[in-house]
Amino acid sequence: MRFPKLAAIAALIPLALAGCAGAPADGGGSNEVTYWLWDANQLPAYQACADAFQSANPDTKVKIEQFGWADYWNKITTGLVAGTAPDVFTNHLNYFPTYASKNQLVPLDEFVQRDAVATDVYAEGLADLWVAQDGKRYGLPKDFDTVALFYNKKMLGDAGVAEADLTKLTWNPQDGGSYEKLIAHLTVDANGVRGDQPGFDKSKVAVHGLGLDENNGAGVGQQMWSMYALSTGWEYTDKNPWGTKFNYDDPKFQQTLGWFSGLIEKGYMPSLATARSGSSVNDGFGAGKYALSTNGSWMIGSYFGYDGVEAGVAPTPVGPSGKRATIFNGLADSIYTGTDNRDGAWKWVKYLASAECQKKVGEQAVVFPAIPEALAIAKDKFAAKGVDITAFTGAVDDGATHLYPITDHAPEIASLVGPAVDAVLSSQADPSSLTAINEQVNALFR
Amino acid sequence: MIARRGEGRVALLFLLPAGFGFVLFYAWPALQTFYLSFTDYSLLATPNWVGAQNYADAMSDRKFWNALLVTGEYVLINISVQTVVALLIAVLMHRLTKSSVVRGALLLPYLIANVVVALVWYTMLDAQLGIVNAMLTWVGIDPVAFFGETSTAIPTIALVNVWRHMGYTALLIFAGLQAIPTSVYEAAAIDGASEARVFRTITMPLLRPVLAMVLVLTVIGSFQIFDTVAVTTKGGPVDATRVIYFYIYEKAFQQFDFGYAAALCVVLFLILVGVALAQLKLLRAGSSDLD
Amino acid sequence: MTLARNGKPLWWQRIRWQKVLGWVVLGLLVLITLFPFYWMLRISLSDNRALAANAGSMLPADFTLGAFERVLGLSSLDEARKQGGSGASIDFWRYLWNSVLTSAVITAGQVLFSAMAAYAFARLRWRGREAVFFVFLTALMIPPIFTALPNFVLMRDLNLLNTYAAIILPFFFMTPFAVFFMRQFMLGISREVEEAARIDGAGHPRIFFRIILPMSRAPLMTLTLLAYITAWNEYFWPLLVGQGENVRVLTVALGVFRSQTPQGSPDWAGLMAATLLAALPVIALFVAFGRRIVDSIQFSGIK
C-alpha cells in the first residue's frame, strides 16, 4: 500500500529534524546561569557586567536573554508553570508579590547574611520594596525611577517663561496654583490665542499646555496624577508596603482627580479619547503638540531623542503639603526557586547588586543605578548627553519620594480603579464615584 | 447510490494522523481546561476542587456580561461587513479578472502579523498625528479619535480586522466560485441574464456550502478577537473594548485566576458550539445543490 | 462617426457599464488594501527620531535605509542608537531559513493529513460520521491560550524544547480549518468518477491519490498557500518553544523591534522594515507560483 508508507515517512520528518537540532538549550549545565531582562537598551550594560563577572568567576557562565516587555511576562509565567524559568530574572513590583507568595522566588536572607551583603548601600527605601509580606527578601535593587516634568524649551521661550521659573511652581487642587497658570499660558489655539487670553477657542487647540499619558493609569497613575495627589499629603494605603486599606474615598484624592479632569474641559490637556487614539504622549511631545509632559525617568531617552524638539526637564510642582511628590520605584533581580544552580545564581545576583556592576551600568546612562556612587557616574554621563537629571534625583535628596504602593491583589485593583478613573476623565462619572470603587477594592482584602 | 458497509475501517485509517493531532494538541488540553474550571488553580500552586463556584461567580460578574456584549457588537460589525465585502471582491474577481496580481494585492494584509496590523492602523488613525486624520483635515473634516472614543473604538477595531481578512475570506469564496461549472454561466449568458440575476439564481445557491463554511469559520474566529485589543486599546477606554477573550486573558495570566478563566472559557466554548450548530443547521452546510 | 438612435456614439453604447462599475469598485478596494503598505514603507525608510515631527507628511521623514540595515544586522550599535533603534543584533538569514523550513514542513503535513481526514468525512460512509466531524470542528472553539500551556508542558516532557519538532508538531497533523475546508470541497465532487474507478477495482488509497486529490487541486492550492502564510506568521507558539538561537524563526527574532519597555514606543522604523522584509519571501512565493495557481484552477474543471 502506498499511502501508509508515505504518511509514516511524513510523520517521521519532524522527529528526524528534532535530532538535528541538538540538545535543548534551556536549563543549561549546572555551572551556567541564565539571566533574563526586557529592555534591549540596557542589554549592552548588563553584558558588560556579565563579561566582568565571568573573568572573575571562570567556573560560572552567564547567559543573557532579552524579550520585549509584553512577551517577557508571558514567557516568565509559562516558564514558572513548566519549570523552565531562567535562574535569575529582572523583576517588577507588579509581579513580585504574587510570585513571592506562590513560592516561585528564592528568599535571599540566608545568602545576604552569609556573605554579609549590606542592604543599606542603596538609595533610601529601595531595598525595603523587595521584602515580601512574610518578612523575607526576594530581590536586591538594581536601579530606581522617579517622575518629573519634561518641557519644550522653544515653547517656553515663545511664551516668555524662564526655565528657572519651573522650579518655583506651586499647585493646589482648588485653582491649580501657578502650575495651572503656566499650563494655561502655554496652551495655544489654532488662531494663536493663548489659553489664558480672552477669545481662546478650546475646541481648536494647536498646542496643549500639558500632555495626557496614553496609558491607563490603573490604580496608581504613576506618571499621570500621582505627583499631584501625593503632594496633598494623600497616601494610597493605610501603610506601605503591604497596606490593606485604600484611600480612593479621600476627598483630597477626589478633588485632585476633579482638578485633573478639569484641565481637559478647559482645553489645556487633550481629551482622554485623543490621548488614547494611537500615539504615545512622548510622540505627541516630539511632534510639538504638548508644551509640558509629566513622565518617568525611564523615558529620558525618548524625550531627549526627538529631532526638531529641544527638551528640558524640571521637578514636579510643590503641592499643598509644602512639598513636591513623586513615586519612587525600582527594579531588582530575583532568583527562581526551580534553579539547579542556586549558588551560581546568587553569585550573579550579588554581583548585579554590587557597586562594581552598577557603575558599569551608570556608564551607559540609560537608567539610574540604585547605589549613590554609581548614580553619580550616571549623572555625569547623562550631563554629557545634555540631560540634567537633578529634576529626578532631587526628589530623592529632598525626601519627596513616595514608595510605589505594594499590596496584594494589585492586578484586580488595577482592573477596578483603571476604568473608574477613565470614566471620570471622560466626564462619564463624577470623582465621588471612586468612593464606591474604594469599597470594592477594600473588600478584596477581607 | 449503493451504500457500502465496512468503510468505517478505511475511514479510521484515513483519520489516523489528523485524529492523533486532534487528540494530543486539542482535545487533551481542552479536557484539562474543563477540569481546571472546577478548581481554584492559580497557575503557580496546585489546584483545589471548588465545584461549580467559578460558574456561579461568572453569572454574577458584571464585567463578564459586559465583555460578552462588547464581543457581540464586535462580531456583528466584523462579520456583516467582512462577508459582504469579501463576497463582492470574490464575485468581481470571478467575473472580471483572473489576474493573480489583483488577488495577490488583496491577500497582502493577511501576510502581516495581526499585532503589526493593529499597530500600523493605531498610528495611522491617531487623532493628532495620524495620517488618516491629516487627510480628513485636508478635506475639511474634524479629526476623529477612532480608537479613543468609547462609541467608535469597537467599530474601528472591527473594521481594522475586516481590512486584514477581507482578501483572505474573498479567496476562500473565490475558490468556491471556481468550483461552479462554467457551463452554467455560459447558459445564462446565452439567455441574456443580467449580472444581478446571475448572482441571485446561480452564484448564491451553488456557493452555499462554501459560504456556510466561511461563515462558520469567520464567526468563530471573530469571537476570539484578542491581539488587536491587546496592542491598541487594552480594553479601554473605560470597559468599551474589554472583549471576552481579552478579559479571560487578564484573569488567567495577569490576575492568576486561571480556574475562573477556565470556567469563562468553557462558557464561551458552549456559546460557540451553539452558534456553530445553529449556523450549520440554517445553512445546511453538509449538502450541496450540485448533487 | 456613426450615431445610434439616441444620439450617443456607438462606442459609448458598447461600454459595458456594469464592468466599468465593477473595475472602479475593485480598484478602490485594492487602493484601501495597499495604502497601509505604503505607509509602512514610508515609516521603514524614515529616521525613527524624525517621525514624530513629520507625522503629517506623505514622504519618509529624513530618508534613510538605516532601519533595513538594523534588521539585517548591518549597522553598528552606535549607528542603530543614533537612529532610535536598540542595537539588538539579528542573524537575519539564519532565522529566515528556520522560518522557511518549519513553515514548509508544517504545510506539507497539515495539507496531506487534513485532506485524508476530509476524505473520510466527505467521501466515506460510516456510522457517527457527522458527530465525529462536529467534534473535530469544536477544536476551532478552544482559545489557543488554553492549549498553549499544556502543549508547552508536553514539549518539555518530550524533551523537545528548542527543537524544530516542537515548533512544527502542533500544526503538523491537522488544523480544524484545513479539515473543514477540504471536506466542503470534497462534498461537491460528483460520485460518478469514483464509482467507475471502484468498479475497475481501485482501492481507497488509489481513489484518494489518483482521483480525489487531482480533482481538488484548486482548493488544495488555496489551502497550501493559506497554511503556509499562517505557519509563517505564527508568533506566540515558536516564542514559547523555539527561543534557541539555532531554531529561532523570523517572527520571534523580529520581536526585538517591538516595545522594549513598559511605556516605551517601539523602534517604529525598525519594526516596519522588519515586517516588510519578513513578508517579502511569502510575496515572492505568491508571485512565483501565482500564475501556476491560477492555471491549475482553470484546468481543474469540476464537472
Short mmCIF file of C-alpha atoms in Angstrom, two decimals, chain B:
data_model
loop_
_atom_site.label_atom_id
_atom_site.label_comp_id
_atom_site.label_asym_id
_atom_site.label_seq_id
_atom_site.Cartn_x
_atom_site.Cartn_y
_atom_site.Cartn_z
CA MET B 1 -26.31 5.09 -4.93
CA ILE B 2 -25.25 1.92 -3.23
CA ALA B 3 -24.41 2.18 0.42
CA ARG B 4 -21.39 0.10 1.32
CA ARG B 5 -20.63 -1.39 4.68
CA GLY B 6 -17.17 -1.67 6.09
CA GLU B 7 -15.94 1.80 5.16
CA GLY B 8 -15.54 2.57 8.84
CA ARG B 9 -12.21 0.73 8.88
CA VAL B 10 -10.85 2.67 5.94
CA ALA B 11 -12.14 5.89 7.46
CA LEU B 12 -10.25 5.12 10.65
CA LEU B 13 -7.07 4.70 8.67
CA PHE B 14 -7.56 7.96 6.83
CA LEU B 15 -8.37 9.76 10.07
CA LEU B 16 -5.41 8.35 11.98
CA PRO B 17 -2.81 11.15 11.60
CA ALA B 18 -5.31 14.00 11.92
CA GLY B 19 -7.01 12.23 14.81
CA PHE B 20 -3.68 11.82 16.56
CA GLY B 21 -3.00 15.55 16.28
CA PHE B 22 -6.54 16.36 17.35
CA VAL B 23 -6.44 14.27 20.50
CA LEU B 24 -2.94 15.32 21.53
CA PHE B 25 -2.98 19.02 20.80
CA TYR B 26 -6.65 19.99 21.02
CA ALA B 27 -8.84 17.51 22.91
CA TRP B 28 -6.48 16.71 25.75
CA PRO B 29 -5.67 20.36 26.59
CA ALA B 30 -9.38 21.17 26.32
CA LEU B 31 -10.24 18.43 28.81
CA GLN B 32 -7.58 19.74 31.18
CA THR B 33 -9.07 23.23 30.91
CA PHE B 34 -12.51 21.77 31.60
CA TYR B 35 -11.23 20.05 34.73
CA LEU B 36 -9.43 23.18 35.91
CA SER B 37 -12.62 25.21 35.59
CA PHE B 38 -13.85 23.38 38.70
CA THR B 39 -10.75 24.34 40.68
CA ASP B 40 -9.10 27.43 42.13
CA TYR B 41 -5.98 26.87 40.03
CA SER B 42 -3.68 29.90 40.08
CA LEU B 43 -1.03 28.57 37.65
CA LEU B 44 1.65 28.62 40.34
CA ALA B 45 0.03 26.46 43.05
CA THR B 46 -1.68 23.06 42.99
CA PRO B 47 -5.39 23.29 42.16
CA ASN B 48 -8.12 22.64 44.75
CA TRP B 49 -11.58 21.40 43.77
CA VAL B 50 -14.19 24.11 44.26
CA GLY B 51 -17.14 22.59 42.43
CA ALA B 52 -19.25 24.94 40.34
CA GLN B 53 -18.15 28.02 42.28
CA ASN B 54 -16.39 29.60 39.29
CA TYR B 55 -19.51 29.22 37.18
CA ALA B 56 -21.69 30.74 39.87
CA ASP B 57 -19.25 33.67 40.14
CA ALA B 58 -19.32 34.17 36.38
CA MET B 59 -23.10 34.50 36.37
CA SER B 60 -22.93 37.47 38.73
CA ASP B 61 -19.81 39.03 37.16
CA ARG B 62 -20.91 42.30 35.58
CA LYS B 63 -17.64 42.65 33.66
CA PHE B 64 -18.13 39.20 32.15
CA TRP B 65 -21.57 40.12 30.82
CA ASN B 66 -20.21 43.42 29.57
CA ALA B 67 -17.43 41.52 27.81
CA LEU B 68 -19.97 39.26 26.10
CA LEU B 69 -21.97 42.26 24.99
CA VAL B 70 -18.92 44.08 23.63
CA THR B 71 -17.78 40.93 21.84
CA GLY B 72 -21.25 40.51 20.35
CA GLU B 73 -21.13 44.04 18.98
CA TYR B 74 -17.71 43.37 17.52
CA VAL B 75 -18.74 40.09 15.87
CA LEU B 76 -21.86 41.65 14.39
CA ILE B 77 -19.99 44.53 12.74
CA ASN B 78 -16.95 42.49 11.77
CA ILE B 79 -18.85 39.60 10.18
CA SER B 80 -21.52 41.58 8.37
CA VAL B 81 -19.07 43.99 6.75
CA GLN B 82 -16.43 41.37 6.07
CA THR B 83 -18.81 38.89 4.44
CA VAL B 84 -20.39 41.49 2.19
CA VAL B 85 -17.05 42.99 1.13
CA ALA B 86 -15.38 39.59 0.63
CA LEU B 87 -18.31 38.32 -1.42
CA LEU B 88 -18.17 41.47 -3.51
CA ILE B 89 -14.43 41.07 -4.11
CA ALA B 90 -14.75 37.37 -4.94
CA VAL B 91 -17.58 37.90 -7.41
CA LEU B 92 -15.79 40.87 -9.01
CA MET B 93 -12.61 38.84 -9.39
CA HIS B 94 -14.52 35.90 -10.76
CA ARG B 95 -16.45 37.91 -13.33
CA LEU B 96 -13.77 40.47 -14.25
CA THR B 97 -10.24 39.19 -13.95
CA LYS B 98 -8.10 36.15 -13.38
CA SER B 99 -5.18 38.39 -12.58
CA SER B 100 -3.02 36.96 -9.83
CA VAL B 101 -1.67 40.47 -9.23
CA VAL B 102 -5.06 41.71 -8.06
CA ARG B 103 -5.54 38.61 -5.97
CA GLY B 104 -2.05 38.88 -4.55
CA ALA B 105 -2.61 42.53 -3.66
CA LEU B 106 -5.84 41.75 -1.84
CA LEU B 107 -4.18 38.95 0.10
CA LEU B 108 -1.27 41.16 1.22
CA PRO B 109 -2.81 42.25 4.54
CA TYR B 110 -3.01 38.61 5.59
CA LEU B 111 0.77 38.34 5.21
CA ILE B 112 1.26 40.85 8.00
CA ALA B 113 1.05 39.67 11.58
CA ASN B 114 -2.08 40.69 13.49
CA VAL B 115 -0.10 42.66 16.01
CA VAL B 116 1.67 44.74 13.38
CA VAL B 117 -1.58 45.38 11.51
CA ALA B 118 -3.06 46.69 14.73
CA LEU B 119 -0.03 48.90 15.40
CA VAL B 120 0.02 50.36 11.89
CA TRP B 121 -3.66 51.28 11.97
CA TYR B 122 -3.30 52.56 15.52
CA THR B 123 -0.69 55.09 14.40
CA MET B 124 -2.49 55.90 11.16
CA LEU B 125 -5.74 56.66 13.00
CA ASP B 126 -4.33 58.79 15.83
CA ALA B 127 -6.37 61.93 16.39
CA GLN B 128 -3.40 64.33 16.37
CA LEU B 129 -0.58 62.60 14.49
CA GLY B 130 -2.38 60.02 12.32
CA ILE B 131 -2.25 60.34 8.54
CA VAL B 132 -5.93 59.41 8.15
CA ASN B 133 -6.95 62.33 10.33
CA ALA B 134 -4.50 64.56 8.47
CA MET B 135 -6.31 63.60 5.26
CA LEU B 136 -9.69 64.26 6.86
CA THR B 137 -8.44 67.70 7.88
CA TRP B 138 -7.32 68.41 4.29
CA VAL B 139 -10.88 67.92 3.10
CA GLY B 140 -12.28 69.93 6.00
CA ILE B 141 -13.44 67.22 8.38
CA ASP B 142 -12.61 67.49 12.08
CA PRO B 143 -10.26 64.79 13.38
CA VAL B 144 -11.89 61.72 14.94
CA ALA B 145 -10.32 59.80 17.85
CA PHE B 146 -11.27 56.47 16.29
CA PHE B 147 -9.67 54.21 18.90
CA GLY B 148 -10.15 56.64 21.79
CA GLU B 149 -13.90 57.27 21.90
CA THR B 150 -15.99 54.67 23.69
CA SER B 151 -18.54 54.83 20.85
CA THR B 152 -16.12 54.34 17.94
CA ALA B 153 -13.49 52.03 19.45
CA ILE B 154 -15.23 48.71 18.78
CA PRO B 155 -16.37 49.56 15.23
CA THR B 156 -12.82 50.75 14.49
CA ILE B 157 -11.27 47.51 15.73
CA ALA B 158 -13.87 45.53 13.79
CA LEU B 159 -13.07 47.39 10.56
CA VAL B 160 -9.31 47.07 11.01
CA ASN B 161 -9.79 43.33 11.16
CA VAL B 162 -12.05 43.44 8.12
CA TRP B 163 -9.15 45.11 6.32
CA ARG B 164 -6.81 42.28 7.27
CA HIS B 165 -9.18 39.42 6.49
CA MET B 166 -11.27 40.58 3.53
CA GLY B 167 -8.80 39.33 0.92
CA TYR B 168 -8.38 36.05 2.73
CA THR B 169 -12.12 35.50 3.04
CA ALA B 170 -12.57 36.56 -0.56
CA LEU B 171 -10.04 33.94 -1.61
CA LEU B 172 -11.99 31.20 0.19
CA ILE B 173 -15.20 32.30 -1.51
CA PHE B 174 -13.35 32.64 -4.80
CA ALA B 175 -12.22 29.03 -4.54
CA GLY B 176 -15.89 28.12 -4.13
CA LEU B 177 -16.84 30.16 -7.19
CA GLN B 178 -14.22 28.31 -9.21
CA ALA B 179 -15.94 25.06 -8.34
CA ILE B 180 -19.15 26.19 -10.08
CA PRO B 181 -19.19 24.71 -13.59
CA THR B 182 -18.62 27.40 -16.22
CA SER B 183 -21.29 25.83 -18.41
CA VAL B 184 -23.95 27.20 -16.08
CA TYR B 185 -22.69 30.74 -16.64
CA GLU B 186 -22.45 30.23 -20.40
CA ALA B 187 -26.06 29.15 -20.49
CA ALA B 188 -27.06 32.23 -18.53
CA ALA B 189 -25.12 34.46 -20.92
CA ILE B 190 -26.98 32.98 -23.90
CA ASP B 191 -30.26 33.69 -22.13
CA GLY B 192 -29.10 37.29 -21.72
CA ALA B 193 -29.48 37.27 -17.92
CA SER B 194 -28.25 40.37 -16.05
CA GLU B 195 -25.34 40.21 -13.61
CA ALA B 196 -27.71 40.68 -10.68
CA ARG B 197 -29.89 37.83 -11.86
CA VAL B 198 -26.91 35.55 -12.46
CA PHE B 199 -25.74 36.28 -8.94
CA ARG B 200 -29.14 35.58 -7.39
CA THR B 201 -30.11 32.48 -9.29
CA ILE B 202 -26.79 30.80 -9.99
CA THR B 203 -23.92 32.05 -7.85
CA MET B 204 -25.62 32.22 -4.46
CA PRO B 205 -27.32 28.81 -4.46
CA LEU B 206 -24.28 26.95 -5.77
CA LEU B 207 -21.94 28.78 -3.45
CA ARG B 208 -23.92 27.84 -0.37
CA PRO B 209 -21.75 25.01 1.04
CA VAL B 210 -18.59 27.09 0.77
CA LEU B 211 -20.28 30.22 2.06
CA ALA B 212 -21.58 28.23 5.00
CA MET B 213 -18.07 27.06 5.81
CA VAL B 214 -16.69 30.57 5.52
CA LEU B 215 -19.37 31.94 7.82
CA VAL B 216 -18.86 29.26 10.46
CA LEU B 217 -15.09 29.80 10.36
CA THR B 218 -15.18 33.58 10.44
CA VAL B 219 -17.84 33.84 13.12
CA ILE B 220 -15.90 31.53 15.44
CA GLY B 221 -12.66 33.33 14.63
CA SER B 222 -14.32 36.68 15.20
CA PHE B 223 -15.38 35.72 18.73
CA GLN B 224 -11.72 35.17 19.55
CA ILE B 225 -10.69 38.77 18.87
CA PHE B 226 -7.68 39.46 21.09
CA ASP B 227 -4.45 40.72 19.50
CA THR B 228 -5.88 43.94 18.14
CA VAL B 229 -7.30 44.90 21.52
CA ALA B 230 -4.15 43.84 23.36
CA VAL B 231 -1.88 46.17 21.38
CA THR B 232 -4.26 49.12 20.95
CA THR B 233 -6.97 49.93 23.47
CA LYS B 234 -6.16 47.26 26.09
CA GLY B 235 -9.82 47.00 26.97
CA GLY B 236 -10.39 50.75 27.44
CA PRO B 237 -11.49 53.46 27.35
CA VAL B 238 -13.42 52.53 30.50
CA ASP B 239 -14.53 48.98 29.53
CA ALA B 240 -15.59 49.77 25.97
CA THR B 241 -13.31 47.23 24.29
CA ARG B 242 -12.85 44.67 27.05
CA VAL B 243 -13.80 41.77 24.77
CA ILE B 244 -14.35 38.33 26.25
CA TYR B 245 -11.06 36.79 25.14
CA PHE B 246 -9.09 39.74 26.48
CA TYR B 247 -10.99 39.53 29.77
CA ILE B 248 -10.21 35.80 30.00
CA TYR B 249 -6.56 36.52 29.30
CA GLU B 250 -6.41 39.18 32.02
CA LYS B 251 -7.98 36.81 34.53
CA ALA B 252 -5.71 33.90 33.66
CA PHE B 253 -2.33 35.48 33.11
CA GLN B 254 -2.43 38.84 34.89
CA GLN B 255 -4.57 38.08 37.88
CA PHE B 256 -3.55 34.40 38.01
CA ASP B 257 -7.15 33.35 38.47
CA PHE B 258 -6.75 30.51 36.00
CA GLY B 259 -9.60 28.38 37.35
CA TYR B 260 -12.08 31.21 36.88
CA ALA B 261 -10.69 32.00 33.44
CA ALA B 262 -11.07 28.33 32.51
CA ALA B 263 -14.72 28.48 33.54
CA LEU B 264 -15.28 31.56 31.36
CA CYS B 265 -13.55 29.66 28.58
CA VAL B 266 -15.96 26.75 28.93
CA VAL B 267 -18.93 29.12 28.85
CA LEU B 268 -17.53 30.77 25.74
CA PHE B 269 -16.95 27.34 24.21
CA LEU B 270 -20.59 26.35 24.81
CA ILE B 271 -21.80 29.59 23.26
CA LEU B 272 -19.64 28.98 20.19
CA VAL B 273 -20.81 25.39 19.83
CA GLY B 274 -24.39 26.66 19.94
CA VAL B 275 -23.68 29.34 17.36
CA ALA B 276 -21.87 26.89 15.06
CA LEU B 277 -24.62 24.27 15.30
CA ALA B 278 -27.26 26.85 14.52
CA GLN B 279 -25.27 28.09 11.55
CA LEU B 280 -24.70 24.60 10.15
CA LYS B 281 -28.40 23.82 10.52
CA LEU B 282 -29.54 27.08 8.95
CA LEU B 283 -27.09 26.90 6.09
CA ARG B 284 -27.36 23.14 5.51
CA ALA B 285 -23.59 23.04 5.14
CA GLY B 286 -23.48 19.29 4.62
CA SER B 287 -25.34 19.29 1.32
CA SER B 288 -24.71 20.94 -1.98
CA ASP B 289 -27.21 21.99 -4.61
CA LEU B 290 -24.92 20.45 -7.18
CA ASP B 291 -25.92 16.86 -6.38
#
